[in-house]
Structure formats: C-alpha cells, structure tokens
C-alpha cells in the first residue's frame, strides 16, 4: 500500500513540464506548416510580391504616356512643340493620324491617352499675331495619369517659344493652348473608381465562391457521392459555375445601379453590351476560381490562393494606379489578368460611350482567358478523379 506522501510525490508537476509541452506543440505546428505547402508559400510569396509590385511596378507619376498627333501642317514651330512635349518624358508619340475622326477613335478606344492637334496655318497665324489654338485632348477617365502631364503644358510651350520665336524671358504666348479633359472634365475620382469597383468586387467574390465550392464538397465527404452519379466533369463544372453567374450578375447590377443613382456616374454606352461583357468577365473569374479549387486540398488553401491572385489583379489592372505608368514587364503581367481588360471595358462603356469596335481587343482577351481557365479546370478535375 502506497503512503500518502508517495501519492503526493507522484502527482507533482515534472520539472520543466510546461516548457516541454510547449516545445512539443511548437514542433508539431512547424511540422504541420511544412506539410501545408500552400500556406508556407503564402507566407513567403505575399510579402515578396507586395514589395516587388509596390517598389517597381507602381508609379503614381506615369511617364511616356501614349499620344497621338494630328499634324495638319509640317512647320518648324509645330515640330519644336512636339519635340518639347516628348522631352518632358510625359508624352510618347505612338500614332500620327490624318483626320479628326481617327483622332477621336484612338482616344475613345483607349489606344492613346493624349492627342495633340496642330491646325493648318498654325505657324503663319502665330507670326501674324492671330493667337491660333493648339489643342491637347486627354483621356481623363484616369485623372492621375492625365493631370500631371497636362500641368506641364505651359512650361513646354515656353521652352518651344524661347528656341523658335525668341520673344524674351519669360516669353508671351502668341497662341492659345486648349486642353480638353475628355470623359471626366471635372477630374472626379468617383467617375474613375466606381466603374473599376465593379470588376474588383466581382473578382474577389467570384474567385472565393468557386474556389471554396469543390473543396467544401471534399471536406464534407459529399464529393464521393457526387462522383458516383452518372455525370461528367464538364457537367459538374457547369453545374457549379452557373448559379454564381446569376449571383455575380446581381452584384454587378447593384454596384452599377448605386453608382449611377447615388454617385452620378453616367452610362453613355450600351447597357446590353455592358451586361454581356460583364457576364463574360464573371464566367472567366468563376473558371479561374474553379481551377484553384482543383489545385488545393482544403478551404483555407483555397482562400489563400484566391488572395494570392487577387493582390496582383488589383495592383496591376489599372484600377488603383495608372496602367500606362507601369514598366513594360508589369504591363505584360497585367494583360494576363481578366480585371485589366474588364476595367477598360466598363470605363469605356460607362464614361466614353464606346462601341464594340472600340473595345474588341479587351473582349477577345476575356474570351481567350475564359477558355484557357475552363480547359485547365476540366483537365485538373479529371486528374483528381483518376
């Protein structure tokens, strides 16, 4: 029979017992983290991605913005003004047009952000003192990109005059600069942000909805019963995606409706075309989200991978920062993101009244991305069945 003192001695806390148990839990968590490769990758990749994107790709004072020129006369003064504009590093002349219709179409389609028109007889009118007008039109759907460049116009003209007209220091301007901020003349941030928010919110919600759909079935154990039914992988995917297409369409309608009624954002283009292209964008994001769900093993990983995709989408799409101000490699990455093309589409339709001819490049890009995502999703899902 064990005495009472011996019983008390057996139940006493072992030496360093708290620290041993805590150490065991720490080791167990590190082993579990090592096995969860997606979570470990997120720990490393997210801060690295944020640092690289903010350090190299994001630029709030964009330079070398694509500009078209309508040069109706070839004169020394006209060439000096264009050269002075290029020397500011804000303007990069990529197109030379021959009529006003082509000039307007380039701005409306978003192929250029600025257009400079030097009218016929410009230099002669300057020499006679008639004060002719030099027109600079800007696509102001992105006020940040347009504002800094427009603010340099006066200095640019002075530089050109000092060299060619030699009118003194400071020179008086013998002609008028007419700067037209098209599509958003008041430089209202609401007109820029609200259309972009449609795509941003849809990207976030559609990715998460579908990325969680398959992993939820696996975690609940209902995927096996689903696969036992006479149903094909493509049919499973469409069955998963189609309900959320309606959900996304309702979301887009709510956002656009609130933007129009509460914030006064115009809809100058076709609502039918906006609805069709919004449905295409929703389907593209749902297909990408479905692909994510076939890669990961649980809902936490699905959420992490969705956020991993959402971060570059919001930074490189032109929603928050001017797309034209990013380096070339960042623009190439942005072109591979559905949000980049949809932001252009929704801004062009709502603010510019663009037609399908103006936005056909971005519409085709969305179709290609959707088909690519669907192909990968079906292929991955078939592999999981094998």
Coordinates of C-alpha atoms in Angstrom, one line a residue:
X1 CA 0.0 0.0 0.0
X2 CA 1.4 3.4 -1.1
X3 CA 1.6 6.0 1.6
X4 CA 0.0 9.5 1.4
X5 CA 3.4 11.3 0.9
X6 CA 4.2 8.9 -2.0
X7 CA 0.9 9.7 -3.7
X8 CA 1.6 13.5 -3.4
X9 CA 5.1 13.0 -4.8
X10 CA 3.7 11.1 -7.9
X11 CA 1.2 13.8 -8.9
X12 CA 3.7 16.6 -8.6
X13 CA 4.4 18.7 -11.7
X14 CA 7.5 17.4 -13.5
X15 CA 10.5 19.7 -13.8
X16 CA 10.2 22.0 -16.9
X17 CA 6.9 20.3 -17.8
X18 CA 5.3 23.5 -19.1
X19 CA 8.3 24.2 -21.4
X20 CA 8.5 20.6 -22.7
X21 CA 4.8 20.5 -23.6
X22 CA 5.0 24.0 -25.2
X23 CA 8.1 22.9 -27.2
X24 CA 6.3 19.8 -28.4
X25 CA 3.4 21.9 -29.6
X26 CA 5.8 24.3 -31.4
X27 CA 7.5 21.3 -33.2
X28 CA 4.1 19.9 -34.1
X29 CA 3.0 23.2 -35.7
X30 CA 6.2 23.6 -37.7
X31 CA 5.8 20.0 -39.0
X32 CA 2.2 20.8 -39.9
X33 CA 3.2 24.0 -41.6
X34 CA 5.9 22.3 -43.6
X35 CA 3.3 19.8 -44.9
X36 CA 0.9 22.6 -45.8
X37 CA 3.0 23.8 -48.8
X38 CA 0.3 26.3 -50.0
X39 CA 0.2 28.1 -46.6
X40 CA 4.0 28.1 -46.4
X41 CA 4.3 29.6 -49.9
X42 CA 1.8 32.3 -49.0
X43 CA 4.0 33.3 -46.0
X44 CA 6.9 33.8 -48.4
X45 CA 5.3 35.0 -51.6
X46 CA 2.8 37.6 -50.4
X47 CA 5.3 39.9 -48.7
X48 CA 7.8 39.4 -51.6
X49 CA 5.1 40.1 -54.2
X50 CA 3.9 43.2 -52.3
X51 CA 7.4 44.6 -52.1
X52 CA 8.2 44.0 -55.7
X53 CA 5.0 45.4 -57.0
X54 CA 5.0 48.5 -54.9
X55 CA 8.7 49.0 -55.4
X56 CA 9.0 48.5 -59.1
X57 CA 5.6 48.3 -60.8
X58 CA 3.6 51.1 -59.1
X59 CA 4.1 54.6 -60.3
X60 CA 1.8 57.5 -59.4
X61 CA 3.5 59.9 -61.7
X62 CA 3.4 58.0 -65.0
X63 CA 5.7 58.9 -67.9
X64 CA 5.9 58.0 -71.6
X65 CA 2.1 58.1 -72.0
X66 CA 0.9 57.0 -75.5
X67 CA 0.0 60.1 -77.5
X68 CA -1.4 60.6 -81.0
X69 CA -0.7 63.7 -83.1
X70 CA -2.8 65.3 -85.7
X71 CA -0.3 67.4 -87.6
X72 CA -2.1 69.4 -90.3
X73 CA 1.0 71.3 -91.3
X74 CA 4.6 70.5 -91.3
X75 CA 6.3 73.5 -89.8
X76 CA 9.4 74.3 -87.7
X77 CA 7.3 75.6 -84.8
X78 CA 5.0 72.6 -84.9
X79 CA 7.9 70.2 -84.8
X80 CA 9.5 72.2 -82.0
X81 CA 6.4 71.9 -79.9
X82 CA 6.1 68.2 -80.4
X83 CA 9.8 67.7 -79.6
X84 CA 9.4 69.8 -76.4
X85 CA 6.4 67.6 -75.4
X86 CA 8.4 64.5 -75.9
X87 CA 11.3 65.9 -73.9
X88 CA 9.1 66.2 -70.8
X89 CA 9.0 62.4 -70.8
X90 CA 5.3 62.6 -70.1
X91 CA 4.3 62.1 -73.8
X92 CA 5.3 59.4 -76.2
X93 CA 4.0 59.9 -79.7
X94 CA 2.9 56.5 -80.9
X95 CA 0.4 57.4 -83.7
X96 CA 0.2 60.0 -86.4
X97 CA -3.4 60.5 -87.6
X98 CA -4.8 62.3 -90.6
X99 CA -8.3 63.3 -89.6
X100 CA -10.3 64.2 -86.6
X101 CA -12.4 61.0 -86.7
X102 CA -9.3 58.8 -86.3
X103 CA -8.1 61.2 -83.6
X104 CA -11.3 60.7 -81.6
X105 CA -11.5 57.0 -82.2
X106 CA -8.0 56.4 -80.7
X107 CA -8.9 58.3 -77.6
X108 CA -12.3 56.5 -77.3
X109 CA -10.7 53.1 -77.7
X110 CA -8.0 53.8 -75.1
X111 CA -5.2 53.1 -77.5
X112 CA -3.7 56.6 -76.6
X113 CA -4.2 58.7 -73.6
X114 CA -3.5 62.1 -75.3
X115 CA -4.0 63.7 -78.6
X116 CA -2.2 66.8 -79.9
X117 CA -3.7 68.7 -82.8
X118 CA -1.7 71.4 -84.6
X119 CA -4.0 73.1 -87.1
X120 CA -3.2 74.1 -90.7
X121 CA -1.7 77.5 -91.0
X122 CA -0.6 77.4 -87.3
X123 CA 2.9 79.0 -87.6
X124 CA 1.7 81.7 -90.1
X125 CA -1.0 82.7 -87.7
X126 CA 1.5 82.9 -84.9
X127 CA 3.8 85.2 -86.9
X128 CA 0.8 87.4 -87.7
X129 CA -0.2 87.6 -84.1
X130 CA -3.6 85.9 -84.6
X131 CA -3.3 83.7 -81.5
X132 CA -4.3 80.4 -83.0
X133 CA -5.3 77.4 -80.8
X134 CA -3.2 74.4 -80.0
X135 CA -5.5 71.5 -79.0
X136 CA -4.4 68.9 -76.4
X137 CA -7.1 66.3 -75.7
X138 CA -6.7 64.0 -72.7
X139 CA -8.5 60.8 -71.7
X140 CA -9.4 61.9 -68.2
X141 CA -11.1 58.6 -67.2
X142 CA -7.9 58.2 -65.1
X143 CA -7.3 61.7 -63.6
X144 CA -4.0 60.7 -62.1
X145 CA -2.4 59.8 -65.4
X146 CA -3.8 62.9 -67.2
X147 CA -3.3 65.5 -64.5
X148 CA 0.5 65.6 -64.1
X149 CA 1.0 65.6 -67.9
X150 CA -1.5 68.4 -68.5
X151 CA 0.1 70.6 -65.8
X152 CA 3.4 70.7 -67.8
X153 CA 1.9 72.2 -71.0
X154 CA 2.6 75.8 -70.2
X155 CA 6.3 75.2 -69.4
X156 CA 6.6 73.1 -72.6
X157 CA 5.3 75.8 -74.8
X158 CA 7.5 78.4 -73.2
X159 CA 10.5 76.2 -74.0
X160 CA 9.5 75.9 -77.6
X161 CA 8.9 79.7 -77.9
X162 CA 12.3 80.6 -76.4
X163 CA 14.0 78.5 -79.0
X164 CA 12.0 79.3 -82.1
X165 CA 10.4 82.7 -81.6
X166 CA 12.9 84.3 -79.2
X167 CA 10.2 86.5 -77.7
X168 CA 12.1 87.3 -74.5
X169 CA 12.2 85.9 -71.0
X170 CA 9.6 84.9 -70.0
X171 CA 8.0 84.8 -73.4
X172 CA 4.4 85.8 -74.0
X173 CA 2.3 83.2 -75.6
X174 CA 1.3 84.2 -79.1
X175 CA -1.1 81.3 -79.3
X176 CA -3.7 79.6 -77.1
X177 CA -3.5 76.2 -75.5
X178 CA -6.8 74.4 -75.3
X179 CA -6.6 71.4 -73.0
X180 CA -9.7 69.3 -73.1
X181 CA -10.0 66.7 -70.4
X182 CA -12.5 64.4 -72.1
X183 CA -14.9 61.9 -70.5
X184 CA -14.2 63.3 -67.0
X185 CA -13.7 67.1 -67.3
X186 CA -14.1 67.7 -63.6
X187 CA -11.4 65.1 -62.8
X188 CA -13.9 63.4 -60.4
X189 CA -12.4 60.4 -58.6
X190 CA -15.9 58.8 -58.4
X191 CA -16.1 58.5 -62.1
X192 CA -12.8 56.7 -62.1
X193 CA -13.2 54.5 -59.0
X194 CA -16.9 53.3 -59.2
X195 CA -16.7 51.6 -62.6
X196 CA -13.4 49.9 -61.5
X197 CA -15.0 48.8 -58.3
X198 CA -17.5 46.7 -60.3
X199 CA -14.7 44.5 -61.6
X200 CA -12.7 44.5 -58.3
X201 CA -15.7 43.3 -56.2
X202 CA -16.7 40.7 -58.8
X203 CA -13.1 39.3 -59.0
X204 CA -12.9 38.9 -55.2
X205 CA -16.3 37.3 -54.7
X206 CA -16.4 35.1 -57.7
X207 CA -13.0 33.7 -57.0
X208 CA -13.8 32.9 -53.4
X209 CA -17.2 31.4 -54.2
X210 CA -16.0 28.9 -56.7
X211 CA -12.6 28.2 -55.1
X212 CA -14.5 27.1 -52.0
X213 CA -17.2 25.1 -53.8
X214 CA -15.2 21.9 -54.7
X215 CA -13.0 21.9 -51.5
X216 CA -16.2 22.2 -49.4
X217 CA -17.6 19.1 -51.1
X218 CA -14.3 17.2 -50.4
X219 CA -14.1 18.3 -46.7
X220 CA -17.7 17.3 -46.1
X221 CA -17.3 14.0 -47.8
X222 CA -20.0 14.6 -50.4
X223 CA -17.7 14.6 -53.4
X224 CA -17.6 10.8 -53.5
X225 CA -21.4 10.5 -53.7
X226 CA -21.3 13.3 -56.4
X227 CA -18.8 11.3 -58.4
X228 CA -20.8 8.1 -58.1
X229 CA -23.6 9.7 -60.1
X230 CA -23.6 9.4 -64.0
X231 CA -22.2 12.9 -64.5
X232 CA -19.3 14.2 -66.5
X233 CA -16.6 16.6 -65.2
X234 CA -17.7 19.3 -67.6
X235 CA -21.2 18.9 -66.3
X236 CA -20.0 19.2 -62.7
X237 CA -18.1 22.4 -63.5
X238 CA -21.0 24.0 -65.3
X239 CA -23.4 23.0 -62.5
X240 CA -21.0 24.6 -60.0
X241 CA -20.5 27.8 -62.1
X242 CA -23.9 28.7 -63.5
X243 CA -25.6 29.6 -60.2
X244 CA -22.8 32.0 -59.4
X245 CA -23.1 33.6 -62.8
X246 CA -26.5 34.8 -61.7
X247 CA -25.1 35.9 -58.3
X248 CA -22.4 37.9 -60.0
X249 CA -24.8 39.5 -62.4
X250 CA -26.9 40.6 -59.5
X251 CA -23.9 42.1 -57.8
X252 CA -22.8 43.9 -60.9
X253 CA -26.3 45.3 -61.3
X254 CA -26.4 46.6 -57.7
X255 CA -23.0 48.2 -57.9
X256 CA -23.7 50.0 -61.2
X257 CA -27.2 51.0 -60.1
X258 CA -25.8 52.5 -56.9
X259 CA -23.0 54.2 -58.8
X260 CA -25.5 55.8 -61.2
X261 CA -28.2 56.8 -58.7
X262 CA -26.0 57.8 -55.7
X263 CA -22.7 58.9 -57.2
X264 CA -24.0 60.2 -60.6
X265 CA -21.8 58.0 -62.7
X266 CA -23.1 58.2 -66.3
X267 CA -23.7 55.2 -68.6
X268 CA -23.1 56.6 -72.0
X269 CA -22.8 53.3 -73.9
X270 CA -25.0 50.3 -74.4
X271 CA -26.3 48.6 -71.3
X272 CA -26.9 45.4 -73.2
X273 CA -23.2 45.3 -74.3
X274 CA -22.1 46.1 -70.7
X275 CA -24.3 43.2 -69.4
X276 CA -23.0 40.7 -71.9
X277 CA -19.4 41.6 -71.3
X278 CA -19.9 41.6 -67.5
X279 CA -21.3 38.0 -67.8
X280 CA -18.2 37.0 -69.8
X281 CA -16.0 38.5 -67.1
X282 CA -17.9 36.8 -64.3
X283 CA -17.6 33.4 -66.1
X284 CA -13.9 34.0 -66.6
X285 CA -13.3 34.6 -62.9
X286 CA -15.5 31.6 -61.9
X287 CA -13.5 29.4 -64.2
X288 CA -10.3 30.6 -62.6
X289 CA -11.7 30.0 -59.1
X290 CA -12.8 26.5 -60.1
X291 CA -9.3 25.8 -61.3
X292 CA -8.0 26.9 -57.9
X293 CA -10.4 24.5 -56.2
X294 CA -8.9 21.6 -58.1
X295 CA -5.3 22.5 -57.0
X296 CA -5.8 23.0 -53.3
X297 CA -6.7 20.5 -50.6
X298 CA -8.9 22.5 -48.2
X299 CA -10.9 25.7 -47.9
X300 CA -8.1 27.6 -46.1
X301 CA -5.7 27.0 -49.0
X302 CA -8.5 27.9 -51.5
X303 CA -8.9 31.3 -49.7
X304 CA -5.1 31.9 -49.6
X305 CA -4.7 31.1 -53.3
X306 CA -7.6 33.4 -54.2
X307 CA -6.0 36.2 -52.3
X308 CA -2.7 35.5 -54.0
X309 CA -4.4 36.0 -57.4
X310 CA -6.4 39.0 -56.2
X311 CA -3.4 41.0 -55.0
X312 CA -1.7 41.5 -58.4
X313 CA -5.1 41.8 -60.0
X314 CA -6.0 44.9 -58.0
X315 CA -2.5 46.4 -58.3
X316 CA -1.7 45.7 -62.0
X317 CA -5.1 46.2 -63.6
X318 CA -5.1 50.0 -63.7
X319 CA -7.8 50.2 -61.1
X320 CA -5.7 51.8 -58.4
X321 CA -2.7 53.0 -60.3
X322 CA -2.2 54.2 -63.9
X323 CA -1.6 51.2 -66.1
X324 CA 0.4 53.3 -68.6
X325 CA 2.8 54.3 -65.9
X326 CA 3.9 50.8 -65.1
X327 CA 7.1 49.2 -66.5
X328 CA 6.7 47.0 -69.6
X329 CA 7.1 43.7 -67.7
X330 CA 4.4 44.8 -65.3
X331 CA 2.1 45.7 -68.2
X332 CA 2.7 42.3 -69.7
X333 CA 1.6 40.6 -66.4
X334 CA -1.4 42.9 -66.2
X335 CA -2.5 41.9 -69.7
X336 CA -2.9 38.3 -68.5
X337 CA -5.3 39.4 -65.8
X338 CA -9.1 39.5 -66.5
X339 CA -9.6 42.5 -64.3
X340 CA -7.3 44.6 -66.5
X341 CA -9.5 44.1 -69.6
X342 CA -12.8 44.5 -67.7
X343 CA -11.7 47.8 -66.1
X344 CA -11.0 49.2 -69.5
X345 CA -14.3 47.8 -70.9
X346 CA -16.5 49.1 -68.1
X347 CA -14.9 52.6 -68.1
X348 CA -15.1 52.8 -71.8
X349 CA -18.8 51.9 -72.0
X350 CA -19.9 53.9 -69.0
X351 CA -17.8 57.1 -69.4
X352 CA -16.9 57.2 -73.1
X353 CA -19.9 55.5 -74.8
X354 CA -17.6 53.1 -76.5
X355 CA -18.8 50.6 -79.1
X356 CA -17.7 47.0 -79.6
X357 CA -15.3 48.2 -82.3
X358 CA -13.5 50.3 -79.7
X359 CA -13.2 47.5 -77.1
X360 CA -12.9 44.4 -79.2
X361 CA -9.3 43.7 -78.1
X362 CA -10.3 43.5 -74.5
X363 CA -13.4 41.5 -75.2
X364 CA -11.4 38.9 -77.2
X365 CA -8.8 38.8 -74.4
X366 CA -11.5 37.9 -71.9
X367 CA -12.8 35.1 -74.2
X368 CA -9.3 33.7 -74.5
X369 CA -8.7 33.8 -70.7
X370 CA -12.1 32.2 -70.1
X371 CA -11.5 29.3 -72.5
X372 CA -8.0 28.8 -71.1
X373 CA -9.2 28.7 -67.5
X374 CA -12.1 26.3 -68.4
X375 CA -9.7 23.9 -70.2
X376 CA -7.3 23.9 -67.2
X377 CA -10.2 23.4 -64.7
X378 CA -11.7 20.4 -66.6
X379 CA -8.3 18.8 -67.1
X380 CA -7.4 19.2 -63.4
X381 CA -10.7 17.9 -62.3
X382 CA -10.4 14.8 -64.4
X383 CA -7.0 14.1 -62.9
X384 CA -8.5 14.3 -59.4
X385 CA -11.0 11.6 -60.4
X386 CA -8.2 9.4 -61.6

